[in-house]
Short mmCIF file of C-alpha atoms and ligand atoms in Angstrom, two decimals:
data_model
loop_
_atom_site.label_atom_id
_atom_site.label_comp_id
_atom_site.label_asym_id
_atom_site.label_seq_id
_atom_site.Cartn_x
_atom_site.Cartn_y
_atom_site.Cartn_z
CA UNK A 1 17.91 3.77 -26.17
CA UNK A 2 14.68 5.83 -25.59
CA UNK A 3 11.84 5.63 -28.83
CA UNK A 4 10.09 8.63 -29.90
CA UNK A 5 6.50 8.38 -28.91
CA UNK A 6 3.89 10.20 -29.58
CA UNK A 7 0.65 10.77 -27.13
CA UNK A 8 -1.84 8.83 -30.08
CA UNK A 9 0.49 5.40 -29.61
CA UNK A 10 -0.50 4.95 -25.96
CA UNK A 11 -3.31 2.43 -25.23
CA UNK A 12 -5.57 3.10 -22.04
CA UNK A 13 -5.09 0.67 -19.40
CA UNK A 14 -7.36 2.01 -16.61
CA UNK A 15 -9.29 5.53 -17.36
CA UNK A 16 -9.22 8.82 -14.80
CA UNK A 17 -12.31 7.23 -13.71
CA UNK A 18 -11.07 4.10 -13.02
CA UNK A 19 -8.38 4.90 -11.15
CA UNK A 20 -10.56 7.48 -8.84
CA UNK A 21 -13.08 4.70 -7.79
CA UNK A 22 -9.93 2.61 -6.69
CA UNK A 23 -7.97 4.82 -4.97
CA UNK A 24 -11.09 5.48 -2.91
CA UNK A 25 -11.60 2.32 -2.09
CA UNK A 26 -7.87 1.64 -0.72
CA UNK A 27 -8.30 4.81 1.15
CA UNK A 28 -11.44 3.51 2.96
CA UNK A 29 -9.17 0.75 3.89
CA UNK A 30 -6.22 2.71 4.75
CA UNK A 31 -9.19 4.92 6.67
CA UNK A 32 -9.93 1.88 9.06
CA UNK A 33 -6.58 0.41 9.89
CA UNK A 34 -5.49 3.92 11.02
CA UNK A 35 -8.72 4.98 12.31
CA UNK A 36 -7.12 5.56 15.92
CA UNK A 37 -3.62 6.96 14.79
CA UNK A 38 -3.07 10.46 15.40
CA UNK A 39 0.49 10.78 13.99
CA UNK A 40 0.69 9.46 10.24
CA UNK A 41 3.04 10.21 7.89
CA UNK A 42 2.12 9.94 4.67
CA UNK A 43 5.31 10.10 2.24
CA UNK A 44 5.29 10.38 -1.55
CA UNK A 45 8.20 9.25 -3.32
CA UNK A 46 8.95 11.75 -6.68
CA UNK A 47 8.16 11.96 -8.76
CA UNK A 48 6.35 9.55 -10.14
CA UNK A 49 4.07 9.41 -7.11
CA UNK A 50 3.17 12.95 -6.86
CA UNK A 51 -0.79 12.67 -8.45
CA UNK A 52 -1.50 9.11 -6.52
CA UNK A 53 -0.18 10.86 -3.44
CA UNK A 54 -2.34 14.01 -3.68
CA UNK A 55 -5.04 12.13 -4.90
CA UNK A 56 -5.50 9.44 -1.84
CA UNK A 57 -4.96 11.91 1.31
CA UNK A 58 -7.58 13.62 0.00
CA UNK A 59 -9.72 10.54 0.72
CA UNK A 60 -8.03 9.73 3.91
CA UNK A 61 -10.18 11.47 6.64
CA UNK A 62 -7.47 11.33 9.15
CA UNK A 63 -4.98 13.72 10.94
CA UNK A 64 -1.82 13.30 8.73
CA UNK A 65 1.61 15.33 7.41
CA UNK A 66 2.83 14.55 4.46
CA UNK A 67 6.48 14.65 3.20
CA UNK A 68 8.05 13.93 0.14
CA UNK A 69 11.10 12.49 -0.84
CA UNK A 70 13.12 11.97 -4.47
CA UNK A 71 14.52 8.66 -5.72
CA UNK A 72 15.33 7.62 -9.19
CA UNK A 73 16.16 3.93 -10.39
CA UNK A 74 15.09 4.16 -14.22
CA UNK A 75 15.87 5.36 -17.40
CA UNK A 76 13.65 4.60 -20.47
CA UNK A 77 12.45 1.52 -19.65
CA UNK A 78 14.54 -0.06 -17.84
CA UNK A 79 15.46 -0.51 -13.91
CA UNK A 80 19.12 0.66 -13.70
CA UNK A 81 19.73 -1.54 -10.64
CA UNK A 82 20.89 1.17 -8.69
CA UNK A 83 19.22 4.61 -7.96
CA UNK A 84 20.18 7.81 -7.25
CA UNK A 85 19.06 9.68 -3.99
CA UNK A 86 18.01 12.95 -4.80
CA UNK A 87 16.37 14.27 -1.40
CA UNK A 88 15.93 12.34 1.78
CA UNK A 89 15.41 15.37 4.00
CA UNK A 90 13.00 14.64 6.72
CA UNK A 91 11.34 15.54 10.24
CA UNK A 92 12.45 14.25 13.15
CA UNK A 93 10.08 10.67 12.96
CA UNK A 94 9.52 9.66 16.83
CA UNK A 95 6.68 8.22 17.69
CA UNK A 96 5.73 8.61 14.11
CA UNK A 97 3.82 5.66 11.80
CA UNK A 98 5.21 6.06 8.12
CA UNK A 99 3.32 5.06 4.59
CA UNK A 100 5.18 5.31 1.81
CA UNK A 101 3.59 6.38 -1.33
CA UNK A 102 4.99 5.08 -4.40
CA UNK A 103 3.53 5.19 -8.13
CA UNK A 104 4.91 1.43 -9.11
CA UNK A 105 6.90 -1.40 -7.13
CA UNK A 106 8.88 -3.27 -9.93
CA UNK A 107 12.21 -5.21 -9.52
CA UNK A 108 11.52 -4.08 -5.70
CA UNK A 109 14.65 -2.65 -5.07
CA UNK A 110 13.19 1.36 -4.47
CA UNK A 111 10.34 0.07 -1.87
CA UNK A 112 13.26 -2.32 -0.23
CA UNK A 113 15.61 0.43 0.13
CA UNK A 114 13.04 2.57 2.13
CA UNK A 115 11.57 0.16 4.10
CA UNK A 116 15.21 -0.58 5.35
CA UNK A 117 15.68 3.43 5.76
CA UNK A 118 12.41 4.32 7.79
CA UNK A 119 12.84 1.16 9.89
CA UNK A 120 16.28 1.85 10.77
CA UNK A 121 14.66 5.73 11.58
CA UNK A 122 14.47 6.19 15.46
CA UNK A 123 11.87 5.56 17.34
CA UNK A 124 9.17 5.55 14.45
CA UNK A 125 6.16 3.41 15.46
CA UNK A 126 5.24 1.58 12.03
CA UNK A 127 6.57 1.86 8.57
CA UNK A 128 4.19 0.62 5.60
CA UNK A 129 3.87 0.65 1.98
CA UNK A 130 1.09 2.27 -0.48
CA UNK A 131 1.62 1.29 -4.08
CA UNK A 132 -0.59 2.28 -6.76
CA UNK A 133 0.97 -0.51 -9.15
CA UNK A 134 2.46 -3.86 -8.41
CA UNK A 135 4.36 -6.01 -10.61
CA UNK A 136 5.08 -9.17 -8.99
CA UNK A 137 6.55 -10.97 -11.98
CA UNK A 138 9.53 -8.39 -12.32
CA UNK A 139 10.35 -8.84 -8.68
CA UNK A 140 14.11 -9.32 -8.59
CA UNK A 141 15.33 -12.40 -6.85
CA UNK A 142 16.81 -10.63 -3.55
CA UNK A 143 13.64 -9.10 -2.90
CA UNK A 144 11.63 -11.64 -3.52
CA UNK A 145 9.73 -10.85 -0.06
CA UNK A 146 8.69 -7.13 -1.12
CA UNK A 147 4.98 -6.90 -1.39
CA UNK A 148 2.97 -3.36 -1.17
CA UNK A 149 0.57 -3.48 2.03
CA UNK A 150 -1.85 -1.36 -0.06
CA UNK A 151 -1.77 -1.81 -4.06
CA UNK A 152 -4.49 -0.34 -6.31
CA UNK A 153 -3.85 -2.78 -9.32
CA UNK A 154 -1.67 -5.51 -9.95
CA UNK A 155 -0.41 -5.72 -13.16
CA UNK A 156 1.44 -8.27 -15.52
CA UNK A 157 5.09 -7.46 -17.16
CA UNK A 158 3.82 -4.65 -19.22
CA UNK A 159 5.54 -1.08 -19.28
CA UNK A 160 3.13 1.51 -18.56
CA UNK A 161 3.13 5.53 -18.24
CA UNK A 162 0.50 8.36 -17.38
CA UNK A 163 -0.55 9.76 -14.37
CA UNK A 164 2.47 10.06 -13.05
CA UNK A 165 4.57 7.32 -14.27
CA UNK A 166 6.73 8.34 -16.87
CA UNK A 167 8.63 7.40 -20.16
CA UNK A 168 11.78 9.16 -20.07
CA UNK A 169 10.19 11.99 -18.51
CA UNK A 170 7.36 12.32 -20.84
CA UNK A 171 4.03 11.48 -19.97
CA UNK A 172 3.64 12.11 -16.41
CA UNK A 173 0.58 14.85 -16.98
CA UNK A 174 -1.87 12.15 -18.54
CA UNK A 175 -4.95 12.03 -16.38
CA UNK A 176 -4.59 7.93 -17.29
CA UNK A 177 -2.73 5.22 -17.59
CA UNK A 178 -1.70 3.36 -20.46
CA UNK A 179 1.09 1.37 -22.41
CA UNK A 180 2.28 1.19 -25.60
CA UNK A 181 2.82 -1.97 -27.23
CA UNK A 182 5.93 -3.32 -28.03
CA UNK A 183 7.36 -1.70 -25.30
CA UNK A 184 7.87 -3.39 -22.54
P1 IMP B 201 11.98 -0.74 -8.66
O1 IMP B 201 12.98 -0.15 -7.73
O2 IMP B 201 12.62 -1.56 -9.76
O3 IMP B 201 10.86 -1.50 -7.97
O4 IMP B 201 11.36 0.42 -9.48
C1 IMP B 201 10.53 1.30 -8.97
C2 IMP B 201 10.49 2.58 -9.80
O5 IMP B 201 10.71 2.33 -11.21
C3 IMP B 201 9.08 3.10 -9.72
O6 IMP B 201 8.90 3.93 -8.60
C4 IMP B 201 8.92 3.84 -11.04
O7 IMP B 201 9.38 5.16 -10.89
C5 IMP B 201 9.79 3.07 -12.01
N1 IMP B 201 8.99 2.13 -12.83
C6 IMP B 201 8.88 0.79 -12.69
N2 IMP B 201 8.04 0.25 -13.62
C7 IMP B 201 7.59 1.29 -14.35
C8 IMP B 201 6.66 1.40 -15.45
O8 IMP B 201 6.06 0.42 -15.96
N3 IMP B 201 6.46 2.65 -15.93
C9 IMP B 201 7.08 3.77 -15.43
N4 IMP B 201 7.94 3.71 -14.39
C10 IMP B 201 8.19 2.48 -13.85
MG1 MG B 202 9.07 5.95 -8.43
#
């Protein structure tokens, strides 16, 4: 069951601001370990990753393409256990080295789905994982071994929404991020 909420119940976590200076600094980082690469792939997972996704390639000062792709695993709150592919159309990937853009790794089961799926892709050269939230405590127990290779801010069991992580499909705009307590 989803709760009514309205924009004045949400509680900033980390501000525009916040978020900016850190997703500059993982792009520095992301920057240097690709310094020599000349065919990255950078792909957002929708939608909750569109803003991080637009937001760090353009701090990435590197030759990249960028694809997107559209997964859902939750409703309300909640991790459904299962997700629903929406769109997994894609280039040809040879030669090819993949990072995966996604707004939040939870129970783990999205980012261990695609890992599986880009490794198992032909020919592609490297396959890695950009999260800008990690939740370590909700990991479920078969993926136990997920773990983001670049993660803007680890967080504790706390549900949160705004730019662009939603609450049943609400929220995604805010230029923040924030929670709302009791809801978790
Ligand atoms: P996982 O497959 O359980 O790791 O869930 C990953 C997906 O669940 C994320 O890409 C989000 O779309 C969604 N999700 C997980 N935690 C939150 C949250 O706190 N707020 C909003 N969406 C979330
Ligand atoms: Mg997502």
């Amino acid at each position: 069951m989803s709760l009514v909420i309205s924009k004045e119940q949400i509680q900033i976590l980390y501000s525009a601001e916040t978020i900016a200076t850190r997703i500059n600094e993982l792009a520095q980082t992301i920057n240097q370990d690709y310094k020599d690469c000349e065919s990255l792939v950078v792909v957002g997972v929708l939608k909750g990753a569109f803003i991080f996704a637009a937001d760090l390639v353009r701090n990435l000062n590197l030759p990249c393409q960028l694809e997107f792709i559209r997964l859902s695993s939750y409703e309300g709150t909640q991790s459904t256990g299962t997700f629903r592919v929406y769109d997994l159309t894609l280039p040809d990937l040879h030669g090819k080295d993949i990072l995966i853009v996604d707004d939040i790794v939870d129970s783990g089961r999205t980012a261990q789905f695609l890992l599986d799926f880009f490794n198992k892709q032909a020919g592609v050269k490297s396959v890695k994982l950009a999260a800008l939230f990690d939740k370590p405590s909700k990991r479920h127990a078969d993926h136990q071994k997920i773990n983001p290779d670049y993660c803007c801010f680890t967080i504790e069991d706390k549900f949160i929404l705004g730019y662009g992580l939603d609450y049943d499909q609400r929220f995604r705009e805010l230029p923040y991020v924030g929670f709302i307590s009791g809801l978790t």
